[in-house]
Each structure stands twice: as C-alpha cells, then as structure tokens.
mmCIF file of C-alpha atoms and ligand atoms in Angstrom:
data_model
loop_
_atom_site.group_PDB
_atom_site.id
_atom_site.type_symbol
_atom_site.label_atom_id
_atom_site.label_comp_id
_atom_site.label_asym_id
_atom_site.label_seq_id
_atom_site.Cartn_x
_atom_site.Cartn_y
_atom_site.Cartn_z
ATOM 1 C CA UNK A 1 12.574 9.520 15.736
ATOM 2 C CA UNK A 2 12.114 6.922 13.623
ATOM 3 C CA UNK A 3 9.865 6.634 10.182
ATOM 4 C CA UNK A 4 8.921 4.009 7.829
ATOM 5 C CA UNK A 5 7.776 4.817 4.834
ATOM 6 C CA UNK A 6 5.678 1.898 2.996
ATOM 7 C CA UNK A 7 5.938 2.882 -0.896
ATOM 8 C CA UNK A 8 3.543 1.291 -3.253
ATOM 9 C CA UNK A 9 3.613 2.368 -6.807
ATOM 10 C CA UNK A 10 0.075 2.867 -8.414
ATOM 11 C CA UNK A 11 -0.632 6.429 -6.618
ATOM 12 C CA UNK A 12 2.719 7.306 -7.452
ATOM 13 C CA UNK A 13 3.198 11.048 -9.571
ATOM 14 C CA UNK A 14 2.699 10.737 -12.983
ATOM 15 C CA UNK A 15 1.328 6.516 -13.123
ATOM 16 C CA UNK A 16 -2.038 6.054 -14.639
ATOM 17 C CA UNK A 17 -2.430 2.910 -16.257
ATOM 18 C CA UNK A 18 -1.259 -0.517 -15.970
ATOM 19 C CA UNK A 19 2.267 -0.553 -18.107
ATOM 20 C CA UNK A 20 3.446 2.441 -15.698
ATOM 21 C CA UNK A 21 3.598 0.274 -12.615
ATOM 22 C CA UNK A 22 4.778 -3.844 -14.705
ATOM 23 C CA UNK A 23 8.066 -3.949 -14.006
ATOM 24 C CA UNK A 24 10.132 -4.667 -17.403
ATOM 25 C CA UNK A 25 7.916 -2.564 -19.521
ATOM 26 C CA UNK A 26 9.646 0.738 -21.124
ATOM 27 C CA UNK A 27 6.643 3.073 -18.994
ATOM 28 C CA UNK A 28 7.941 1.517 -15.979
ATOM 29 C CA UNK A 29 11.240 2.684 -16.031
ATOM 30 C CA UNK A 30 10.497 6.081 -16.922
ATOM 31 C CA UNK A 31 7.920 5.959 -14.024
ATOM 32 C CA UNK A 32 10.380 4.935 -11.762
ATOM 33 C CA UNK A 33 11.920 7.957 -11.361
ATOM 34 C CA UNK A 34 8.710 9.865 -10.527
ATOM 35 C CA UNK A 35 8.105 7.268 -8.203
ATOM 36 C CA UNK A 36 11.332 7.272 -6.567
ATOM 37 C CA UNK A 37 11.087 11.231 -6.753
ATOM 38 C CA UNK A 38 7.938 11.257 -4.411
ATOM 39 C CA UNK A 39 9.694 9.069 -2.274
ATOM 40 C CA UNK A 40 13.012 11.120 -1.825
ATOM 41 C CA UNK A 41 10.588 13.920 -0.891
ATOM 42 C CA UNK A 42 9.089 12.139 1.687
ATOM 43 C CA UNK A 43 12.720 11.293 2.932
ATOM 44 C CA UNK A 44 14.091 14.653 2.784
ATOM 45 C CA UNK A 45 10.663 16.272 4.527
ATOM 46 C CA UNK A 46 10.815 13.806 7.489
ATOM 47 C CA UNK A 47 14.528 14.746 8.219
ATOM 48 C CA UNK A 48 13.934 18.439 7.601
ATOM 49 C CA UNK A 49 10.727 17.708 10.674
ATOM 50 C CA UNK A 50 13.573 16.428 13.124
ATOM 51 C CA UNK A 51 13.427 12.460 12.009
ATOM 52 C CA UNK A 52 17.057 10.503 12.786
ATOM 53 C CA UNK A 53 16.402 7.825 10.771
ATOM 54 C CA UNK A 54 14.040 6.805 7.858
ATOM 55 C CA UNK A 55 13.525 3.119 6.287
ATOM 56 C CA UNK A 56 11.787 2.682 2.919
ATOM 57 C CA UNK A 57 9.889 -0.337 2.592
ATOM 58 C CA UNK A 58 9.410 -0.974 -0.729
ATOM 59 C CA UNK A 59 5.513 -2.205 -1.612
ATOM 60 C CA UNK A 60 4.781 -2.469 -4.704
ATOM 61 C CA UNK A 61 4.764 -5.782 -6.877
ATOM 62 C CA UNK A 62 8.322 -7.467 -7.047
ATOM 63 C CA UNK A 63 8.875 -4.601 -4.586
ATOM 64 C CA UNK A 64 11.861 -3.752 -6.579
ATOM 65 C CA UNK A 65 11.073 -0.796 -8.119
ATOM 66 C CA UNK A 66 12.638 2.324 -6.752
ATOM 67 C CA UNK A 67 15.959 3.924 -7.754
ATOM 68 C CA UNK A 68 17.925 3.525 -4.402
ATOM 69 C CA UNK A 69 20.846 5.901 -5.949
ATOM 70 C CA UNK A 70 18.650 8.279 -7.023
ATOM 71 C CA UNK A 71 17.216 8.500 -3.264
ATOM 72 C CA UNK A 72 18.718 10.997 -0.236
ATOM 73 C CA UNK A 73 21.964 9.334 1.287
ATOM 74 C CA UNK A 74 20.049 9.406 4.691
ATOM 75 C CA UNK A 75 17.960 6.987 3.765
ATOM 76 C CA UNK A 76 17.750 2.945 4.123
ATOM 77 C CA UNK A 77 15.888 0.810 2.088
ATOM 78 C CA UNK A 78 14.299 -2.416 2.386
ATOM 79 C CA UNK A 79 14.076 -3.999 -0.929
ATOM 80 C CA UNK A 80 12.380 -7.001 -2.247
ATOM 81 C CA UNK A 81 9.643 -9.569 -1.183
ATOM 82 C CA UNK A 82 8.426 -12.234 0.732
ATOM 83 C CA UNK A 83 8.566 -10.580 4.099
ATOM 84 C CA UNK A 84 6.234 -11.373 7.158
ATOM 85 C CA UNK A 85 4.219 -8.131 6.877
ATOM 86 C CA UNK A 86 4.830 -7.241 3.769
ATOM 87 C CA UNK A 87 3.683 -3.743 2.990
ATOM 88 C CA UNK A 88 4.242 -2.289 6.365
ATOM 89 C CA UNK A 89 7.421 -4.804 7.086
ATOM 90 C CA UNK A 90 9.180 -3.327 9.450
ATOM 91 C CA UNK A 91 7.028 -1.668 11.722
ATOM 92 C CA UNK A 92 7.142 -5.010 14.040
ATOM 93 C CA UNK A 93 11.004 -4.179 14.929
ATOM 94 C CA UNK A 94 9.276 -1.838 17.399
ATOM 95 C CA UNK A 95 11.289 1.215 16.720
ATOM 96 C CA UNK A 96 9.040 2.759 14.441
ATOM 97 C CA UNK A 97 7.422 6.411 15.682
ATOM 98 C CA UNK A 98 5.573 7.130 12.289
ATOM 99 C CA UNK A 99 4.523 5.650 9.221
ATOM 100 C CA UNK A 100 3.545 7.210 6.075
ATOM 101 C CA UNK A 101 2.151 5.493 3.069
ATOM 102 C CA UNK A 102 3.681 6.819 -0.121
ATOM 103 C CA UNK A 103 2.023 5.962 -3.603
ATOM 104 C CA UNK A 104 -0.905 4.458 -1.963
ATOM 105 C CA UNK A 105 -3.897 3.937 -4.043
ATOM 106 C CA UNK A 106 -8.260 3.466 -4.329
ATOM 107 C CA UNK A 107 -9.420 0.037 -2.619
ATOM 108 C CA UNK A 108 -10.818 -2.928 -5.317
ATOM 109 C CA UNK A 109 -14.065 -1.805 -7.086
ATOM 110 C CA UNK A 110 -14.083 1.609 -6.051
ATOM 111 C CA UNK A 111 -13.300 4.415 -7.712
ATOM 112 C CA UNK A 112 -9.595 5.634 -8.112
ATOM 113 C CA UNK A 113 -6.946 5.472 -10.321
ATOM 114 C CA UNK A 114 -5.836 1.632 -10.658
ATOM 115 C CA UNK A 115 -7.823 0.860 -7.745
ATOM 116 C CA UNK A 116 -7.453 -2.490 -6.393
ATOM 117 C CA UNK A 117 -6.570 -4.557 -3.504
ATOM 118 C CA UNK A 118 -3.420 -6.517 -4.153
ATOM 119 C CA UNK A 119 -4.704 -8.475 -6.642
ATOM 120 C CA UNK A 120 -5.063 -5.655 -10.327
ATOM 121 C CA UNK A 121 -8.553 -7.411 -11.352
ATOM 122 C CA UNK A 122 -9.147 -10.717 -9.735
ATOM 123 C CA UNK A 123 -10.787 -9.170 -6.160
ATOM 124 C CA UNK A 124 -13.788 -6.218 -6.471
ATOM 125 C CA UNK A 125 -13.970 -5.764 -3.462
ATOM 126 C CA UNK A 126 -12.499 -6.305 0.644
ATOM 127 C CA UNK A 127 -14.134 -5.504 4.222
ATOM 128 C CA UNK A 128 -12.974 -5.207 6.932
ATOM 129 C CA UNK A 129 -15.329 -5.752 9.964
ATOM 130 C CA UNK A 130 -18.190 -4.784 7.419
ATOM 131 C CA UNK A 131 -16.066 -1.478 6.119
ATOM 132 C CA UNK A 132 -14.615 -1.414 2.766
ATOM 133 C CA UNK A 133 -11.145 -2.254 2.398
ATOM 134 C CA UNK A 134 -8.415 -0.494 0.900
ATOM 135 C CA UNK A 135 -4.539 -1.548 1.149
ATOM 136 C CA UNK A 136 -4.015 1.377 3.305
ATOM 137 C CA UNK A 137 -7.023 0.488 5.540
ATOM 138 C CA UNK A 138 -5.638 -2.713 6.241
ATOM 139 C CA UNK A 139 -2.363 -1.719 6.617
ATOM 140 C CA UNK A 140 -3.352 1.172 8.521
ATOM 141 C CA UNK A 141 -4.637 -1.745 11.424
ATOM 142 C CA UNK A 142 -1.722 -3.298 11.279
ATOM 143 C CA UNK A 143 0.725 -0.803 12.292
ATOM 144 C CA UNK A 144 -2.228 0.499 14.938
ATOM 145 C CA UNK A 145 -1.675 -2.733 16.423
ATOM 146 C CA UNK A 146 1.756 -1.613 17.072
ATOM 147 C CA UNK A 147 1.166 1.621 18.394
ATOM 148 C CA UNK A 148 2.276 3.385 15.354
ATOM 149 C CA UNK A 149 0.655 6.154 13.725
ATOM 150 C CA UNK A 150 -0.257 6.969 10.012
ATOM 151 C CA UNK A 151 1.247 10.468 9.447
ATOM 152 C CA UNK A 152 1.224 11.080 5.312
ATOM 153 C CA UNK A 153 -0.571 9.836 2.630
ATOM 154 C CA UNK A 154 0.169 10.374 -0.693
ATOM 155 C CA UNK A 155 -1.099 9.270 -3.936
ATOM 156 C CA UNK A 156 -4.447 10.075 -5.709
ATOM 157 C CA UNK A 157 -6.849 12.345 -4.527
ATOM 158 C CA UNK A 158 -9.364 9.368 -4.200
ATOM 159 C CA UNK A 159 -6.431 7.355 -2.113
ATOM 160 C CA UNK A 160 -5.878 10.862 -0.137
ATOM 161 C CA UNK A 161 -10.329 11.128 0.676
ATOM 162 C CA UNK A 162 -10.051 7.186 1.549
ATOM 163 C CA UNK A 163 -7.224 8.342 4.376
ATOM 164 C CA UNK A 164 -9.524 10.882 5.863
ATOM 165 C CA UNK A 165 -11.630 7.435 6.917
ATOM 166 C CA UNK A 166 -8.710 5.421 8.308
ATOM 167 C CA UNK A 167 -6.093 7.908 9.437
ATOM 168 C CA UNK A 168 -7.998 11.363 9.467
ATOM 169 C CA UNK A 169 -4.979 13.152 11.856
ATOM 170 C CA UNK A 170 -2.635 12.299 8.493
ATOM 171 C CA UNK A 171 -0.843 14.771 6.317
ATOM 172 C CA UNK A 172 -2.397 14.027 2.415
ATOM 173 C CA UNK A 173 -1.089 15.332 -0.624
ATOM 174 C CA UNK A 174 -2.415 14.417 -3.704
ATOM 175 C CA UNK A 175 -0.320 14.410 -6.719
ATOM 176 C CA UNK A 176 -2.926 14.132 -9.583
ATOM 177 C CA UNK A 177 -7.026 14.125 -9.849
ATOM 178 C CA UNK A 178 -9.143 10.810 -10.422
ATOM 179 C CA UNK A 179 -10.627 10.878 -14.015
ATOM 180 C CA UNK A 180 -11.029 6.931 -14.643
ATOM 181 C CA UNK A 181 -9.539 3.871 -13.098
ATOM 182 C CA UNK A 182 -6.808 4.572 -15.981
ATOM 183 C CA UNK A 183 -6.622 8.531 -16.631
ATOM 184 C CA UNK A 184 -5.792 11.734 -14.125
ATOM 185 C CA UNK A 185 -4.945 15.392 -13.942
ATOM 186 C CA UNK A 186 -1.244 14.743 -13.584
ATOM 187 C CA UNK A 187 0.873 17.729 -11.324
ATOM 188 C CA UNK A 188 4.821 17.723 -12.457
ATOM 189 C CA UNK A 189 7.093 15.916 -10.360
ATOM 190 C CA UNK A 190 8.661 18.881 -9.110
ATOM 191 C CA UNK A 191 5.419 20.451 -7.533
ATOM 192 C CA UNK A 192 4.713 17.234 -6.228
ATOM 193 C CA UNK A 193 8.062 16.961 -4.115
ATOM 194 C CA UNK A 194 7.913 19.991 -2.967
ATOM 195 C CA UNK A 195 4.651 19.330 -1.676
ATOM 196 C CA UNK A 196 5.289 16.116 -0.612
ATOM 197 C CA UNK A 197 8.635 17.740 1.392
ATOM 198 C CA UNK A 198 6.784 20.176 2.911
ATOM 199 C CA UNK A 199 3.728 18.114 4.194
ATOM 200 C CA UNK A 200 6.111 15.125 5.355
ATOM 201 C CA UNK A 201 7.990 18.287 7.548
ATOM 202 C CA UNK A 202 4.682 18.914 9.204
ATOM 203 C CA UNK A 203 4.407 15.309 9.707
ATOM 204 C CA UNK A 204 7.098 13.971 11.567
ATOM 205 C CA UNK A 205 5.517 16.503 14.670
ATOM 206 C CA UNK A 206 2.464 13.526 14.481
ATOM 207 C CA UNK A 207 5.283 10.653 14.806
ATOM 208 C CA UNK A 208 5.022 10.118 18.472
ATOM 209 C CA UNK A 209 3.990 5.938 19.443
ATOM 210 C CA UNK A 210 1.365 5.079 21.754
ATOM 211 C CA UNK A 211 -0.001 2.359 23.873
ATOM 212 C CA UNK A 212 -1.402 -0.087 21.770
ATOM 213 C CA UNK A 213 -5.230 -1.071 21.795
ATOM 214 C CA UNK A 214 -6.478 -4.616 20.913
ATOM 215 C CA UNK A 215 -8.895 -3.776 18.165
ATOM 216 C CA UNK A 216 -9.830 -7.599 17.200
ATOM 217 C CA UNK A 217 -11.272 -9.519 16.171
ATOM 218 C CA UNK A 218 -10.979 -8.742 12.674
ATOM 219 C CA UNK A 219 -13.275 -10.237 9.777
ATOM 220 C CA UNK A 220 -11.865 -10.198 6.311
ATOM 221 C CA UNK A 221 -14.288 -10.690 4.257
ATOM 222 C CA UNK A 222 -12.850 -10.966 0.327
ATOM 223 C CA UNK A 223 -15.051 -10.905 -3.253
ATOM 224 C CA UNK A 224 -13.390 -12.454 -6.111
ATOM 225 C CA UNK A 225 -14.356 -11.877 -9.776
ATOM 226 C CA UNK A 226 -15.215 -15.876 -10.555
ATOM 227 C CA UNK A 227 -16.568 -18.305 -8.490
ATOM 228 C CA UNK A 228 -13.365 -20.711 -8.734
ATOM 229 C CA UNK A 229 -11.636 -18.086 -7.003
ATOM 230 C CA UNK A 230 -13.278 -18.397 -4.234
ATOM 231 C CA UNK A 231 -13.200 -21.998 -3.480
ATOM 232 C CA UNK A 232 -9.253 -22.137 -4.499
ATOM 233 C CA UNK A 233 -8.759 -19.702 -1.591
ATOM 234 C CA UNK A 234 -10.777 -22.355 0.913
ATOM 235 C CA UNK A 235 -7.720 -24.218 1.461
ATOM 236 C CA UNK A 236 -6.436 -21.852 3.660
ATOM 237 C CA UNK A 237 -7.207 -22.752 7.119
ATOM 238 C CA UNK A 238 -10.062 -20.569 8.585
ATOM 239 C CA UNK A 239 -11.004 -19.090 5.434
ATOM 240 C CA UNK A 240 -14.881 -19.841 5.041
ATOM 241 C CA UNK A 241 -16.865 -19.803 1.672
ATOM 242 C CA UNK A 242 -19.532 -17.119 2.569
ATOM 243 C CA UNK A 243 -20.485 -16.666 -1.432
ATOM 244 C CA UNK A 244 -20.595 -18.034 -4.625
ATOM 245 C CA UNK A 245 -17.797 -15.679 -5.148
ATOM 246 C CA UNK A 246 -16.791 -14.668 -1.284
ATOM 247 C CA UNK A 247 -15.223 -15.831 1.290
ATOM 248 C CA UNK A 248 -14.329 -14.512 4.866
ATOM 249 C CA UNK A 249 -12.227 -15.376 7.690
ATOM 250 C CA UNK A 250 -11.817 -14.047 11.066
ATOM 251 C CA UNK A 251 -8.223 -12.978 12.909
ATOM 252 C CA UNK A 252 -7.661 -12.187 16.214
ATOM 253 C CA UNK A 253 -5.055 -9.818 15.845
ATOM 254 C CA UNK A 254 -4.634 -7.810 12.056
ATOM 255 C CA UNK A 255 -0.906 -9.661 12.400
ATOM 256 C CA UNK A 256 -3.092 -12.955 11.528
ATOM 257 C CA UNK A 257 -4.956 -10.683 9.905
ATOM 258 C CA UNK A 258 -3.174 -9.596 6.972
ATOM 259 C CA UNK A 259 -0.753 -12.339 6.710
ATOM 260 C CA UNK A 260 -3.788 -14.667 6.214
ATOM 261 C CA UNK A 261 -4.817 -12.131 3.253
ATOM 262 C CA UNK A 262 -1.458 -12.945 1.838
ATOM 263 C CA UNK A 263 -1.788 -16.302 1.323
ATOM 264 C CA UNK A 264 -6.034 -15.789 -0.011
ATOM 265 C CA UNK A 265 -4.619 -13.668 -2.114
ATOM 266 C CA UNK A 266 -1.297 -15.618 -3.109
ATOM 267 C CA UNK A 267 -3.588 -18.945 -3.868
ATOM 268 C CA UNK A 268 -6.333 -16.738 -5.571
ATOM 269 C CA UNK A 269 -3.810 -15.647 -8.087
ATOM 270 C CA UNK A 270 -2.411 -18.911 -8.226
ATOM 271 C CA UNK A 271 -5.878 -20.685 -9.492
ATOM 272 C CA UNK A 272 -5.954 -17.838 -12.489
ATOM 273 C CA UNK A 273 -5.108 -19.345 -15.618
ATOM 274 C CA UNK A 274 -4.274 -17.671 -18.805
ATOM 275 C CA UNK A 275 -7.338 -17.507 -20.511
ATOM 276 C CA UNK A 276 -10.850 -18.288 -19.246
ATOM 277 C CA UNK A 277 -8.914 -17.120 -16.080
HETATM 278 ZN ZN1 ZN B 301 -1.094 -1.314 -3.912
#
C-alpha cells in the first residue's frame, strides 16, 4: 500500500497568520517544525495502518518548507516546485492507494483560517461546476480522476467541515478552532500528532484504488479582487471573461483542469504590481 500525502502549510498546528507560513521570516521557521510535526504523524500513523511506502509531496508556496531530517526514516519526500500537478504530484505515477491532505486549509472568501485559493488575497472566490472551490476540492477531483481516494484531512476545523463536502468517507482531525481568517484555538503539537497518528492508522484501511469515473466536464469558474486581473488571465487559451472581475473556462478532464488553474493563477499574480496592485 501506497500513500501520498499532499502537505500544504496554512492548516498546519500552531499557523495563524500570514508570517507563519512566508518562507524567510523568523515565524516560519519556528512553524516549520509544527508543520513538519503533523506531517511525521501522518507518516508514522499510515505505517502503523499496514502502509509499505509513503511519499510527501510538499504543497505549500516554494514547497520547500518541511524539515526532511526531522521526518520518520520511512518516509520519501518530494520537494520543490514546478511539477505537472502540483499539489497532488504524484498521484499520476499510478501507484498511489490513498491520499491524505495534510495542512489543508478554508477555500478564497470563505471563512477559515488564511483561507484562500492559491493566490493569499488576489482570488475571493473559485467554483467548480457551480460549487465553491477550495484547494482540497479541486485537488480532491484530481486524484478521483485517478481512482484514488481522499483518506485524512487535517488542518482547521473549517478545512476539516469543507472535507465532509468533497471527501465525506475521510478521517479529519482538526488541530485548532476558526476564530478569524488570522486567529484560532491552537491544540499543542503533541496532542495534535497523536491525533493525527491515530486517525491516519484508521485511515490507511480506506486506501484501497478503484475504477476510475469520468466526471467532466469541469467549469472553473475564478473571481479576482480587480478587474485587471481578470483580463490578464484571458491570455490563457480557453479562459473566457465571464465578469468584470471573473472569468471561467471549461476542462474535459480535472488534469486540464487544474493545470489550466495554474497558469490563471500564475499570470493573475503576475499582472499584480506593488502598489495599486
Ligand atoms: Zn493552500
């Protein structure tokens, strides 16, 4: 049995506002170790459940940001970005019984702490076939198109309620309660491991693949916080101007899918400039 876990950093233990999760910043590096704590957890759980090999993809910004000597020697890790499916890289190689997303976080202009959408302020808000779209919503229909299943969720307990919508068979453990978009009820890392250990345990029993379904096709539909956001992102092929600050584009598999809401958002951050961004 083999799991990937996709580990993002915002719903991490102990992260509530934005210097916690900028790499380079002081807060960062002491949240680090939290983060890479919840992750080890997950690690350690999924082998103590019967799992013979587990691959960390790293998801968060630079997606260098986790402590790979700090994390159980069983473990691989795929560090680093610019990979084809970027969060949930990895689950393509078709080896993959079980995902879990790890640190995973609110969807753009929802509640939740740092809730967003790739982007930290630019886009308020992402459907998906007329649903609103969090990262592990979208992600979630990408590894379904492999036949993989979502088995653990961690992060807020906003991020852990949005999981009951997209993978409601899922292990959730929440590791601190929503107050604002930038404050929680924060548990210790220790009572978050072992929670974490013991829920990814139970988990690895719901890592079994299955025969894939075509769900498309899938329409993205993306709102940006200024209008020149929106037309910047036009000059990706297929991507429509619905709005004076939307735009939407249609995939016929979530592959497209998502990779096509790489480069929206990729361009969309690309058109922000420093002030009067
Ligand atoms: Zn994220």
């Amino acid at each position: 049995m083999k799991i990937l876990i996709s580990a993002d950093m915002e719903g991490a233990t102990g992260v509530t506002w934005p210097a916690d999760v900028l790499p380079g910043t002081p807060q960062w590096e002491r949240c680090r170790s939290m983060f890479t704590s919840d992750v080890d957890a997950a690690v350690r759980g999924f082998y103590d459940g019967g799992a013979d090999e587990v691959l960390v993809n790293e998801a968060h910004w630079t997606m260098r940001n986790l402590l790979l000597e700090d994390l159980d020697e069983r473990a691989q890790m795929l560090t680093g970005r610019h990979k084809a499916l970027s969060m949930v890289e990895g689950v393509q190689y078709g080896d993959v019984d079980g995902v879990a997303f790890v640190g995973y976080h609110a969807g753009a202009g929802t509640e939740g702490v740092l809730a967003h959408t790739y982007l930290a302020n630019q886009i308020t808000g992402v459907w998906l076939n007329g649903v609103r779209a969090s990262e592990g919503l979208l992600n979630a229909h990408v590894v379904a198109e492999y036949g993989v299943p979502v088995v653990l969720v961690t992060g807020d307990d906003v991020a852990c309620e949005d999981a009951l919508g997209y993978a409601p068979e899922a292990l959730k453990v929440a590791v601190k309660d929503h107050v604002s978009r930038y404050a929680a009820v924060c548990r210790t890392p220790a009572r978050t491991a072992a929670g974490i250990r013991a829920a990814a345990k139970e988990a690895a029993a719901l890592a079994v693949r299955y025969e894939p379904v075509p769900g498309g096709p899938f329409t993205v539909a993306v709102e940006f916080d200024a209008e020149h956001l929106a037309a910047a992102s036009t000059v990706v092929p297929g991507v429509e101007r619905t709005g004076e600050r939307k735009v939407a584009y249609t995939s016929g598999t979530m592959y497209e899918g998502i990779r096509t809401f790489k480069a929206v958002t990729t361009i969309a951050s690309a058109a922000v400039e420093e002030t009067y961004g």
